[in-house]
XYZ file of C-alpha atoms in Angstrom:
155
model
C -19.236 -64.206 -79.185
C -21.323 -67.448 -79.896
C -24.765 -67.276 -81.285
C -27.377 -69.457 -79.703
C -31.133 -69.880 -79.822
C -33.091 -70.627 -76.513
C -31.050 -69.472 -73.618
C -30.728 -71.072 -70.228
C -29.770 -69.983 -67.138
C -26.422 -71.263 -67.630
C -25.547 -70.581 -71.184
C -26.117 -66.545 -70.701
C -23.121 -67.405 -67.797
C -21.459 -69.401 -69.770
C -21.303 -66.830 -72.009
C -20.240 -63.963 -70.200
C -17.661 -66.175 -68.040
C -16.392 -66.936 -71.674
C -16.074 -64.044 -72.961
C -14.612 -61.992 -69.404
C -11.380 -60.950 -71.322
C -13.523 -58.539 -73.842
C -16.068 -57.733 -70.684
C -12.597 -56.384 -68.614
C -11.216 -54.663 -71.960
C -14.723 -53.088 -72.285
C -15.153 -51.852 -68.235
C -11.301 -50.643 -68.356
C -11.647 -48.671 -71.404
C -15.095 -47.324 -71.283
C -15.202 -46.465 -67.675
C -11.865 -47.198 -65.418
C -9.429 -45.011 -67.519
C -11.598 -42.007 -67.138
C -11.904 -42.879 -63.069
C -9.977 -40.747 -60.165
C -7.938 -44.378 -58.861
C -6.909 -44.520 -62.560
C -5.175 -41.194 -62.836
C -3.590 -41.372 -59.067
C -1.895 -45.146 -60.435
C -1.222 -44.636 -64.161
C 2.504 -44.181 -63.444
C 2.982 -47.215 -61.144
C 4.611 -50.099 -62.924
C 1.886 -52.519 -64.230
C -0.950 -51.027 -62.285
C -3.433 -51.569 -65.206
C -2.223 -54.948 -66.122
C -2.470 -56.014 -62.639
C -6.172 -53.978 -62.474
C -7.327 -56.311 -65.043
C -6.193 -59.481 -63.546
C -8.021 -58.569 -60.656
C -11.001 -57.647 -62.670
C -10.719 -60.504 -64.838
C -10.824 -62.998 -61.504
C -13.598 -60.827 -59.859
C -15.986 -60.893 -63.042
C -15.458 -64.666 -63.174
C -16.220 -65.340 -59.704
C -19.398 -63.146 -59.575
C -20.779 -65.245 -62.961
C -20.200 -68.584 -60.999
C -21.304 -66.827 -57.765
C -24.170 -65.879 -59.509
C -25.093 -69.446 -60.909
C -24.130 -71.504 -58.287
C -25.998 -69.318 -55.749
C -22.834 -68.768 -53.475
C -21.351 -65.786 -52.327
C -18.013 -63.537 -53.078
C -18.050 -61.700 -49.580
C -15.083 -62.508 -48.749
C -13.690 -61.617 -52.687
C -14.999 -58.265 -52.090
C -14.383 -57.640 -48.317
C -10.787 -57.953 -49.726
C -11.395 -55.654 -52.590
C -12.308 -52.862 -49.813
C -9.640 -53.402 -47.779
C -7.200 -52.882 -50.655
C -8.989 -49.836 -52.128
C -8.656 -48.198 -48.829
C -5.151 -49.654 -48.058
C -4.634 -47.477 -51.747
C -6.287 -44.512 -50.526
C -8.844 -44.528 -52.698
C -11.910 -42.411 -51.755
C -14.834 -44.508 -50.294
C -17.067 -42.506 -52.699
C -14.526 -43.896 -55.698
C -14.839 -47.648 -54.732
C -18.678 -47.090 -54.662
C -19.065 -45.682 -57.773
C -16.729 -47.635 -59.476
C -18.103 -50.796 -57.458
C -21.968 -50.620 -59.204
C -20.357 -49.039 -62.551
C -18.884 -52.393 -63.153
C -21.733 -54.172 -62.300
C -23.871 -51.931 -64.196
C -21.084 -52.462 -67.640
C -21.767 -56.065 -67.462
C -25.588 -55.610 -68.100
C -24.498 -52.730 -70.937
C -22.049 -55.104 -72.117
C -24.798 -58.135 -72.536
C -27.046 -56.035 -73.928
C -24.963 -53.940 -76.583
C -24.082 -58.027 -77.677
C -27.734 -58.913 -77.942
C -28.686 -55.630 -79.986
C -25.354 -56.553 -82.379
C -26.396 -60.184 -82.561
C -23.420 -61.483 -81.403
C -25.765 -63.583 -78.959
C -29.642 -64.316 -78.970
C -30.898 -64.018 -75.991
C -34.616 -62.795 -75.075
C -35.281 -59.465 -72.836
C -36.546 -62.006 -70.610
C -33.310 -63.437 -70.341
C -31.667 -60.434 -69.370
C -33.853 -59.205 -66.609
C -34.073 -62.430 -65.192
C -30.186 -62.162 -64.935
C -30.271 -58.656 -64.020
C -32.485 -59.511 -60.529
C -30.121 -62.051 -59.420
C -26.982 -60.177 -60.355
C -29.118 -57.115 -58.052
C -29.398 -59.479 -55.274
C -25.946 -60.262 -55.494
C -24.931 -56.509 -55.984
C -26.260 -55.574 -52.499
C -24.159 -58.290 -51.182
C -21.195 -57.714 -52.326
C -21.452 -54.149 -51.858
C -21.714 -54.529 -47.578
C -19.137 -56.783 -48.138
C -17.224 -54.380 -50.265
C -18.094 -51.846 -47.888
C -17.441 -53.080 -44.625
C -13.710 -54.315 -45.771
C -13.226 -50.599 -46.678
C -14.224 -49.646 -42.875
C -12.115 -52.575 -41.608
C -9.146 -51.439 -42.829
C -9.713 -48.170 -42.155
C -10.762 -48.168 -38.576
C -7.740 -50.712 -37.461
C -5.356 -47.973 -38.480
C -6.807 -46.366 -35.197
C -6.224 -49.119 -32.810
């Protein structure tokens, strides 16, 4: 990662966006491989590759939405539907969603602590505030997609 003095809002997002593959690897290796969803699908051909692609797209879309004060609600809705279709228990979907967002902060702080990037604690806190706002909106869309798929089975 690059070292930068004097971070702007755009720089922190660009760093995360540009290191998205490293983040996805961190997320998968640190968290995802220990989930029930992964255990259920580990034998499916190319599942993990597809999952990593999905995570990369989600992560980059999330950074763009946070930077531009837009949303990724339709993307989260679709992920909710997908996880319901895959019979992933909602508790797992819920926990993975919040762990994914926590892992972003962890990744950022780990890079900060190891001097891979130079950002202030205030920059990290500002990022976290924006992330939390988006997290609430995105979670509602995820939940709505999951429930929409589930209830459609009974129509």
